Amino acid sequence: MYDFAYHKPSSVSDAVAALQGAEDGTVIAGGMTLIPTMKQRLAQPSDLIDLSGIGDLKGISVSGGTVTIGAMTTHAAVANSPDVQKAIPALAHLAGHIGDAQVRNRGTIGGSIANNDPTACYPSACLALGATIKTDSREIPAEEFFDGMFSTALEEGEMVVAVSFPVPEKAAYIKFPNPASRYALVGVFVAKTADGVRVAVTGAGEGGVYRASELEGPLSSNFSADAIKDVKLSADGLNSDIHASSAYRAHLVGVMARRAVEAANA
Amino acid sequence: MQDGATGIGASVKRVEDKRFLTGKGRYTDDINRPGQVHAYILRSPHAHATIKGMNKAAAEAAPGVIAVFNGEDMEVGSLPCGWQVNNKDGSPMHEPGHPPLARGKVRHVGDQVAVIIAETLEQAKDASDLLAVEYQTHEASIHMDKALGGGPLVHDEIGTNLCYDWEIGDEAEVDKVFAGAAHVTEIDIVNNRLIPNAMEPRAAVGEYDRSDDRYTLYTTSQNPHVIRLLMGAFVLSIPEHKLRVVAPDVGGGFGSKIYHYAEEAIVTWAAPKVGRPIKWTAERSESFISDAHGRDHISHAKMAMDKDGKFLGLKVATKANMGAYLSTFAPCVPTYLYATLLAGVYTTPVIYCNVKAVFTHTVPVDAYRGAGRPEATYLLERLVAKCARETGISQTDIRRKNFIPADAFPYQTPVALQYDSGDYITTLDAAEKAHDVAGFPARKAASEAKGKRRGIGYSTYLEACGIAPSAVVGSLGARAGLYESAEVRVHPTGSVTVFTGSHSHGQGHETTFAQLVSEKLGVPYDAIEISHGDTDKVQFGMGTYGSRSLAVGGVAIDKALDKVIAKAKKIAAHMMEASDEDLEFKDGKFTVAGTDRELSFGEVALSAYVPHNFPHEELEPGLDEKAFYDPLNFTYPGGCHIAEVEVDPETGVVTMERMTAVDDVGRVVNPMIVAGQIHGGLAQGIGQALLEGCVYDDSGQLLTGSYMDYTMPRADNLPSFGVGTESTMCTHNSLGVKGCGEVGAIGSPPAVINALVDALWDVGVRDMPMPATPQTVWNVINSAGTAAAAE
């Protein structure tokens, strides 16, 4: 690990000021990706701005059909929250199956979505549920937030402070884990909302999380696994690696989507 | 076995676990010497390149840096190979040099290029960024077919990538049998390359003491005396009396810590140069590209049968990957630990095997849990399963029909080995019962009702361990003997220290070996200590691998215990004024036949060190005996493994539903430890079958270089195992023991793959490669479907 300057601000404004004042600074939330990357000397930030001292960034609230989760809320806190379990059980389930117990107790929702790892679980929930990402300066719809592998709409010096999820009628997330890393080889989040069905896929796309419109149409008219059993999904634009060819990923998107619909209806 | 028993057959809890589980183990990386500095090894990022130049100046000038050495600086001997295999024509194998730091060329990603020694590890790493190495890269030979088919040479000086071309058996005789056979079954087999992944990464601390001109190496080794010999005599020219090697607590080895590695030589060689002790500890990503890998065979095999399915002859051609350099034991693994096992548990009368060992631009390959025997077992048990399919004989009948009968021992195979004991029908019957094979059809129907497919697979295997009779291995090219030594030191108050040349790196020797002592001397278990792993304490040792600790090291202890008893009897006879022929020793007491005179072992021990009235011309003081034991034969554990899998045909996901292993491991000293060893072996066997696969790209980059891509078995990949033992005794060692460390990894992979083929037989699947990952299974199902549709 290379040397860096360490800051632990106690407010969002101090954090943003520290970030903007650093030569090549980065915020650190749970550090579940950043720390290993730094240990391998693949990242060399000049400054680390540790967000763990900012109480405002932690916590979960539910009001008016919206679940709002502070950026520094851990996966374990989301998974174990009775409020989330009641309002959007699929979201609690998703959080409860990220990584292992250690990761879930350190990793945060803000860190996950700001990193936008193409195999992370949370981006699919954001996209399928039509979440809004709140930053220190604005609100960004999930559709606009995730704009490519490890890339987001965040500007230099901008940070996520919370994510708001509208409560759907029904939802489910099914992950097909990479056998080695157990990240999502393919993860499909299906949400039935008043505005129709949204299906978001993580792990599979070359550009990160995406909506599977070929599945959304049939499911919007008939929210059952049967409605999509004959939909052939194209492998174009999907990742191919030693664990899964693009054709296998395309096939798994269909299977996981059907299983997610069944789980949502169960 | 009564409660509180501590002798042979008792499930004594492992005494070493308390320190391991409470963080009090003392591993190499826990050792910090006064004034210690840190080494960082710069490794090659290329599979094949010429080192055109290296500018060390900037790195040498970096903060905290003490020295930077490269291959030109380190002019020492080559890392030696301990086994010579000869070609068919009797000429010796090619044995290219293996410098600890590369000279001229690098030959695999991870090859050692330079060492940076600095006050802190971070400073050494910072300096490595400044070490400018100019490489001219070349195309690499990664796959064996390319290496043999005119691909770039790994070692220019030998002019070929063929290390050796070896054979066993009479090819013409075997061909004649095939010509007259009623049926021939053929199979192509790939035994996938594995990366060992012991929990503790390798580490080494080198130290030089100017006052007595002595070197000490602390290292993560399975055999410190072997490292002392190899490094001292062949690499650094340090005589044994000036070199101490200590292998303290070691967190797993599985074979990967047998070998003498460059880093051990580097820190020992450099310690006097910098005048400070030097520590090197591998990071996990370094382990992936510097620990010797395992397996990696490509084979074609065929079995000749008569019209009733009786095996008449076996012919095998194997290509075995050696990697870029010959690791310590590498040449013997695909020959004497592989082809000699091809008879398995069957009466196949003639066998021929040709093995071509191949250099490639990959990490060296050497013995890994089972070493050759898993490769032989996998080939044979897949082939036997296919023979059954093609002849229409059931999976168990074809085996029963060809088993070596229990009354045929000692049994001479056509491939050199003579088995001493075994009873394969008993282990098969016991496994079928324990597995509830009778209930399989109902379980299969239940799976099918859920849209899943279920299969069952057998492996009736045998292995040769207790390595090894020195005369035999010497005649086969081993450059060492494979005996073991022990010293039993009885202290004046009757407590006992055993010094053993075996090395425990997870096996539980401190418990099992103490049970041998407790059984034989009747000494309380907590008065016994097992000492190992330090060449200054233990007189000699060949170490732990090849399931040899109990069958060779334990028997050496047993012999030393016999000598202790014989000496103690003389002392007791003197004390009780009796003839030692009239003395009996039982349950820790010496008694004189026909009298009520008795002495406890402790009283005799005290007298041995307080010899006030000893007749010194006849009786020496002291009670401390040594023994070396060279086994008369290998030992031959065997048994039956039955796997049951369920497949989700929609995704290719395989779940292990049941795994039953009934093994003949000879006499069992500690049933709990044996079960634990078999559990671990099964986990690795299932890992090889379903999860673990080392993948290089064509340029020689390791694509499975971390746990992000290399799938280690996890608890949730495994079923609750059904393990049991049905033992026959080894007939040629005093304990009757055979060995249990590797049987799980040897027997299980073909059972799993046979089960998978069985599960998918009805959808047209006829073969399944390892590891059978979800993608692989899905692809195989699809191509079977496509093939069926085309028919």
CSV table of N, CA and C in Angstrom, one decimal, chain B residues 359-462:
chain,number,residue,atom,x,y,z
B,359,PHE,N,8.1,-29.9,-20.6
B,359,PHE,CA,8.3,-28.6,-20.0
B,359,PHE,C,7.4,-27.6,-20.7
B,360,THR,N,6.8,-26.7,-19.9
B,360,THR,CA,6.0,-25.6,-20.4
B,360,THR,C,6.4,-24.3,-19.7
B,361,HIS,N,5.9,-23.2,-20.2
B,361,HIS,CA,6.2,-21.9,-19.5
B,361,HIS,C,5.2,-21.6,-18.4
B,362,THR,N,5.1,-22.6,-17.5
B,362,THR,CA,4.1,-22.4,-16.4
B,362,THR,C,4.8,-22.8,-15.1
B,363,VAL,N,4.2,-22.5,-14.0
B,363,VAL,CA,4.7,-22.8,-12.7
B,363,VAL,C,5.1,-24.3,-12.6
B,364,PRO,N,6.2,-24.6,-12.0
B,364,PRO,CA,6.5,-26.1,-11.8
B,364,PRO,C,5.4,-26.8,-11.2
B,365,VAL,N,5.3,-28.1,-11.6
B,365,VAL,CA,4.2,-29.0,-11.1
B,365,VAL,C,4.9,-30.1,-10.3
B,366,ASP,N,4.4,-30.4,-9.2
B,366,ASP,CA,5.0,-31.4,-8.3
B,366,ASP,C,3.9,-32.2,-7.6
B,367,ALA,N,4.3,-33.0,-6.6
B,367,ALA,CA,3.3,-33.8,-5.9
B,367,ALA,C,2.3,-32.9,-5.1
B,368,TYR,N,1.0,-33.3,-5.2
B,368,TYR,CA,0.0,-32.6,-4.5
B,368,TYR,C,-1.0,-33.6,-4.0
B,369,ARG,N,-1.3,-33.6,-2.7
B,369,ARG,CA,-2.1,-34.6,-2.0
B,369,ARG,C,-2.6,-35.8,-2.9
B,370,GLY,N,-1.8,-36.8,-2.8
B,370,GLY,CA,-2.1,-38.0,-3.6
B,370,GLY,C,-1.0,-38.3,-4.6
B,371,ALA,N,-0.6,-37.2,-5.3
B,371,ALA,CA,0.6,-37.3,-6.1
B,371,ALA,C,0.7,-38.5,-7.0
B,372,GLY,N,0.1,-38.4,-8.2
B,372,GLY,CA,0.2,-39.6,-9.1
B,372,GLY,C,-0.9,-40.6,-8.9
B,373,ARG,N,-1.2,-40.9,-7.6
B,373,ARG,CA,-2.3,-41.9,-7.4
B,373,ARG,C,-3.7,-41.3,-7.7
B,374,PRO,N,-4.0,-40.0,-7.4
B,374,PRO,CA,-5.3,-39.5,-7.9
B,374,PRO,C,-5.4,-39.6,-9.4
B,375,GLU,N,-4.3,-39.3,-10.1
B,375,GLU,CA,-4.3,-39.3,-11.6
B,375,GLU,C,-4.6,-40.7,-12.1
B,376,ALA,N,-3.9,-41.7,-11.5
B,376,ALA,CA,-4.1,-43.1,-11.9
B,376,ALA,C,-5.5,-43.6,-11.5
B,377,THR,N,-6.0,-43.2,-10.3
B,377,THR,CA,-7.3,-43.6,-9.9
B,377,THR,C,-8.4,-43.0,-10.8
B,378,TYR,N,-8.2,-41.8,-11.1
B,378,TYR,CA,-9.2,-41.1,-11.9
B,378,TYR,C,-9.3,-41.7,-13.3
B,379,LEU,N,-8.2,-42.0,-13.9
B,379,LEU,CA,-8.2,-42.6,-15.2
B,379,LEU,C,-8.8,-44.0,-15.1
B,380,LEU,N,-8.4,-44.8,-14.2
B,380,LEU,CA,-8.8,-46.2,-14.1
B,380,LEU,C,-10.3,-46.2,-13.8
B,381,GLU,N,-10.8,-45.5,-12.8
B,381,GLU,CA,-12.2,-45.6,-12.4
B,381,GLU,C,-13.1,-45.0,-13.4
B,382,ARG,N,-12.7,-44.0,-14.1
B,382,ARG,CA,-13.5,-43.5,-15.2
B,382,ARG,C,-13.6,-44.5,-16.3
B,383,LEU,N,-12.5,-45.2,-16.6
B,383,LEU,CA,-12.4,-46.2,-17.6
B,383,LEU,C,-13.3,-47.4,-17.3
B,384,VAL,N,-13.2,-47.8,-16.0
B,384,VAL,CA,-13.9,-49.0,-15.6
B,384,VAL,C,-15.4,-48.7,-15.7
B,385,ALA,N,-15.8,-47.5,-15.3
B,385,ALA,CA,-17.2,-47.1,-15.4
B,385,ALA,C,-17.7,-47.2,-16.8
B,386,LYS,N,-16.8,-46.7,-17.7
B,386,LYS,CA,-17.2,-46.8,-19.2
B,386,LYS,C,-17.2,-48.2,-19.7
B,387,CYS,N,-16.3,-49.0,-19.2
B,387,CYS,CA,-16.3,-50.5,-19.6
B,387,CYS,C,-17.7,-51.1,-19.2
B,388,ALA,N,-18.2,-50.7,-18.0
B,388,ALA,CA,-19.4,-51.3,-17.5
B,388,ALA,C,-20.6,-50.9,-18.5
B,389,ARG,N,-20.6,-49.6,-18.8
B,389,ARG,CA,-21.6,-49.1,-19.7
B,389,ARG,C,-21.6,-49.8,-21.0
B,390,GLU,N,-20.4,-50.0,-21.6
B,390,GLU,CA,-20.3,-50.5,-22.9
B,390,GLU,C,-20.6,-52.0,-23.0
B,391,THR,N,-20.3,-52.7,-21.9
B,391,THR,CA,-20.6,-54.1,-21.9
B,391,THR,C,-21.9,-54.5,-21.3
B,392,GLY,N,-22.6,-53.5,-20.7
B,392,GLY,CA,-23.9,-53.7,-20.2
B,392,GLY,C,-23.9,-54.4,-18.8
B,393,ILE,N,-22.7,-54.5,-18.2
B,393,ILE,CA,-22.6,-55.1,-16.9
B,393,ILE,C,-22.7,-53.9,-15.9
B,394,SER,N,-23.3,-54.2,-14.7
B,394,SER,CA,-23.5,-53.2,-13.7
B,394,SER,C,-22.2,-52.6,-13.2
B,395,GLN,N,-22.3,-51.4,-12.7
B,395,GLN,CA,-21.1,-50.7,-12.2
B,395,GLN,C,-20.4,-51.5,-11.0
B,396,THR,N,-21.2,-52.2,-10.2
B,396,THR,CA,-20.6,-53.0,-9.2
B,396,THR,C,-20.2,-54.4,-9.6
B,397,ASP,N,-21.0,-55.0,-10.5
B,397,ASP,CA,-20.6,-56.3,-11.0
B,397,ASP,C,-19.3,-56.3,-11.7
B,398,ILE,N,-19.0,-55.3,-12.6
B,398,ILE,CA,-17.8,-55.3,-13.3
B,398,ILE,C,-16.6,-55.2,-12.3
B,399,ARG,N,-16.8,-54.5,-11.3
B,399,ARG,CA,-15.7,-54.4,-10.3
B,399,ARG,C,-15.6,-55.7,-9.5
B,400,ARG,N,-16.6,-56.2,-9.0
B,400,ARG,CA,-16.5,-57.5,-8.3
B,400,ARG,C,-15.9,-58.6,-9.1
B,401,LYS,N,-16.2,-58.6,-10.4
B,401,LYS,CA,-15.7,-59.6,-11.3
B,401,LYS,C,-14.2,-59.5,-11.5
B,402,ASN,N,-13.7,-58.3,-11.3
B,402,ASN,CA,-12.3,-58.1,-11.6
B,402,ASN,C,-11.4,-57.8,-10.4
B,403,PHE,N,-12.1,-57.7,-9.2
B,403,PHE,CA,-11.3,-57.5,-8.0
B,403,PHE,C,-10.2,-58.5,-7.7
B,404,ILE,N,-9.1,-58.1,-7.2
B,404,ILE,CA,-8.2,-59.1,-6.6
B,404,ILE,C,-8.8,-59.7,-5.4
B,405,PRO,N,-9.0,-61.0,-5.4
B,405,PRO,CA,-9.7,-61.6,-4.2
B,405,PRO,C,-9.0,-61.5,-2.9
B,406,ALA,N,-9.7,-61.5,-1.8
B,406,ALA,CA,-9.1,-61.2,-0.5
B,406,ALA,C,-8.1,-62.3,-0.1
B,407,ASP,N,-8.2,-63.5,-0.8
B,407,ASP,CA,-7.3,-64.5,-0.4
B,407,ASP,C,-6.1,-64.6,-1.3
B,408,ALA,N,-5.9,-63.6,-2.2
B,408,ALA,CA,-4.8,-63.6,-3.2
B,408,ALA,C,-3.6,-62.8,-2.7
B,409,PHE,N,-3.6,-62.3,-1.5
B,409,PHE,CA,-2.5,-61.5,-1.0
B,409,PHE,C,-1.4,-62.4,-0.4
B,410,PRO,N,-0.1,-62.1,-0.5
B,410,PRO,CA,0.4,-60.9,-1.3
B,410,PRO,C,0.2,-61.1,-2.8
B,411,TYR,N,-0.1,-60.0,-3.4
B,411,TYR,CA,-0.5,-60.0,-4.8
B,411,TYR,C,0.5,-59.2,-5.6
B,412,GLN,N,1.1,-59.8,-6.6
B,412,GLN,CA,2.1,-59.1,-7.5
B,412,GLN,C,1.3,-58.6,-8.7
B,413,THR,N,1.4,-57.3,-8.9
B,413,THR,CA,0.8,-56.7,-10.0
B,413,THR,C,1.8,-56.7,-11.2
B,414,PRO,N,1.2,-56.5,-12.4
B,414,PRO,CA,2.2,-56.4,-13.5
B,414,PRO,C,3.0,-55.1,-13.6
B,415,VAL,N,2.7,-54.2,-12.7
B,415,VAL,CA,3.4,-52.9,-12.8
B,415,VAL,C,4.2,-52.7,-11.5
B,416,ALA,N,5.0,-53.7,-11.1
B,416,ALA,CA,6.0,-53.6,-10.1
B,416,ALA,C,5.6,-53.8,-8.7
B,417,LEU,N,4.4,-53.3,-8.3
B,417,LEU,CA,4.1,-53.3,-6.9
B,417,LEU,C,3.6,-54.7,-6.4
B,418,GLN,N,3.9,-55.0,-5.2
B,418,GLN,CA,3.3,-56.2,-4.6
B,418,GLN,C,2.4,-55.8,-3.4
B,419,TYR,N,1.1,-56.0,-3.5
B,419,TYR,CA,0.2,-55.5,-2.5
B,419,TYR,C,0.3,-56.6,-1.3
B,420,ASP,N,0.2,-56.1,-0.1
B,420,ASP,CA,0.3,-57.0,1.0
B,420,ASP,C,-1.0,-57.5,1.6
B,421,SER,N,-2.0,-56.6,1.5
B,421,SER,CA,-3.3,-56.9,2.1
B,421,SER,C,-4.4,-56.0,1.5
B,422,GLY,N,-5.6,-56.5,1.7
B,422,GLY,CA,-6.8,-55.8,1.2
B,422,GLY,C,-8.0,-56.7,1.1
B,423,ASP,N,-9.1,-56.1,1.1
B,423,ASP,CA,-10.4,-56.8,1.0
B,423,ASP,C,-11.4,-55.9,0.3
B,424,TYR,N,-11.4,-55.9,-1.0
B,424,TYR,CA,-12.1,-54.9,-1.7
B,424,TYR,C,-13.6,-55.1,-1.8
B,425,ILE,N,-14.0,-56.4,-1.7
B,425,ILE,CA,-15.5,-56.7,-1.6
B,425,ILE,C,-16.1,-56.2,-0.3
B,426,THR,N,-15.3,-56.3,0.8
B,426,THR,CA,-15.8,-55.9,2.1
B,426,THR,C,-16.0,-54.4,2.1
B,427,THR,N,-15.1,-53.6,1.5
B,427,THR,CA,-15.2,-52.2,1.6
B,427,THR,C,-16.3,-51.7,0.6
B,428,LEU,N,-16.5,-52.4,-0.5
B,428,LEU,CA,-17.6,-52.1,-1.4
B,428,LEU,C,-18.9,-52.4,-0.8
B,429,ASP,N,-19.1,-53.6,-0.2
B,429,ASP,CA,-20.3,-53.9,0.5
B,429,ASP,C,-20.7,-52.9,1.6
B,430,ALA,N,-19.7,-52.6,2.4
B,430,ALA,CA,-19.9,-51.7,3.5
B,430,ALA,C,-20.3,-50.3,3.0
B,431,ALA,N,-19.6,-49.9,1.9
B,431,ALA,CA,-19.9,-48.5,1.4
B,431,ALA,C,-21.4,-48.5,0.8
B,432,GLU,N,-21.7,-49.6,0.1
B,432,GLU,CA,-23.1,-49.6,-0.5
B,432,GLU,C,-24.1,-49.5,0.6
B,433,LYS,N,-23.9,-50.2,1.7
B,433,LYS,CA,-24.8,-50.2,2.8
B,433,LYS,C,-24.9,-48.9,3.5
B,434,ALA,N,-23.7,-48.3,3.8
B,434,ALA,CA,-23.6,-47.0,4.5
B,434,ALA,C,-24.3,-45.9,3.6
B,435,HIS,N,-24.1,-46.1,2.3
B,435,HIS,CA,-24.7,-45.0,1.4
B,435,HIS,C,-26.2,-45.1,1.2
B,436,ASP,N,-26.7,-46.3,1.6
B,436,ASP,CA,-28.1,-46.6,1.2
B,436,ASP,C,-28.3,-46.6,-0.3
B,437,VAL,N,-27.5,-47.4,-1.0
B,437,VAL,CA,-27.7,-47.5,-2.4
B,437,VAL,C,-29.1,-48.0,-2.8
B,438,ALA,N,-29.6,-48.9,-1.9
B,438,ALA,CA,-30.9,-49.4,-2.2
B,438,ALA,C,-32.0,-48.3,-2.3
B,439,GLY,N,-31.8,-47.2,-1.6
B,439,GLY,CA,-32.7,-46.1,-1.6
B,439,GLY,C,-32.5,-45.2,-2.7
B,440,PHE,N,-31.5,-45.4,-3.6
B,440,PHE,CA,-31.2,-44.5,-4.6
B,440,PHE,C,-32.4,-44.3,-5.6
B,441,PRO,N,-33.0,-45.4,-6.1
B,441,PRO,CA,-34.1,-45.2,-7.1
B,441,PRO,C,-35.2,-44.2,-6.6
B,442,ALA,N,-35.5,-44.3,-5.3
B,442,ALA,CA,-36.5,-43.5,-4.8
B,442,ALA,C,-36.0,-42.0,-4.7
B,443,ARG,N,-34.8,-41.8,-4.4
B,443,ARG,CA,-34.2,-40.5,-4.3
B,443,ARG,C,-34.1,-39.9,-5.7
B,444,LYS,N,-33.8,-40.7,-6.7
B,444,LYS,CA,-33.7,-40.3,-8.1
B,444,LYS,C,-35.1,-39.8,-8.6
B,445,ALA,N,-36.1,-40.6,-8.2
B,445,ALA,CA,-37.5,-40.3,-8.6
B,445,ALA,C,-37.9,-38.9,-8.0
B,446,ALA,N,-37.5,-38.7,-6.7
B,446,ALA,CA,-37.9,-37.5,-6.1
B,446,ALA,C,-37.2,-36.3,-6.7
B,447,SER,N,-35.9,-36.5,-7.1
B,447,SER,CA,-35.2,-35.4,-7.8
B,447,SER,C,-35.9,-35.1,-9.2
B,448,GLU,N,-36.3,-36.2,-9.9
B,448,GLU,CA,-36.9,-35.9,-11.2
B,448,GLU,C,-38.2,-35.2,-11.1
B,449,ALA,N,-38.9,-35.5,-10.0
B,449,ALA,CA,-40.2,-34.8,-9.8
B,449,ALA,C,-40.0,-33.3,-9.6
B,450,LYS,N,-38.8,-32.9,-9.2
B,450,LYS,CA,-38.5,-31.5,-9.1
B,450,LYS,C,-37.8,-30.9,-10.3
B,451,GLY,N,-37.8,-31.7,-11.3
B,451,GLY,CA,-37.1,-31.2,-12.6
B,451,GLY,C,-35.6,-31.4,-12.5
B,452,LYS,N,-35.1,-32.1,-11.5
B,452,LYS,CA,-33.6,-32.3,-11.4
B,452,LYS,C,-33.2,-33.7,-11.9
B,453,ARG,N,-31.9,-33.9,-12.1
B,453,ARG,CA,-31.4,-35.2,-12.4
B,453,ARG,C,-30.5,-35.7,-11.3
B,454,ARG,N,-30.5,-37.0,-11.0
B,454,ARG,CA,-29.7,-37.5,-9.9
B,454,ARG,C,-28.9,-38.7,-10.4
B,455,GLY,N,-27.7,-38.8,-10.0
B,455,GLY,CA,-26.8,-39.9,-10.4
B,455,GLY,C,-26.0,-40.4,-9.3
B,456,ILE,N,-25.5,-41.6,-9.4
B,456,ILE,CA,-24.6,-42.2,-8.4
B,456,ILE,C,-23.4,-42.7,-9.1
B,457,GLY,N,-22.2,-42.6,-8.5
B,457,GLY,CA,-21.0,-43.0,-9.1
B,457,GLY,C,-20.1,-43.7,-8.1
B,458,TYR,N,-19.3,-44.7,-8.6
B,458,TYR,CA,-18.4,-45.5,-7.7
B,458,TYR,C,-17.0,-45.2,-8.1
B,459,SER,N,-16.2,-45.4,-7.1
B,459,SER,CA,-14.7,-45.5,-7.3
B,459,SER,C,-14.2,-46.5,-6.3
B,460,THR,N,-13.7,-47.6,-6.8
B,460,THR,CA,-13.1,-48.6,-5.9
B,460,THR,C,-11.6,-48.5,-6.2
B,461,TYR,N,-10.9,-48.0,-5.3
B,461,TYR,CA,-9.5,-47.5,-5.6
B,461,TYR,C,-8.5,-48.2,-4.6
B,462,LEU,N,-7.3,-48.0,-5.0
B,462,LEU,CA,-6.2,-48.4,-4.1
B,462,LEU,C,-5.1,-47.4,-4.3
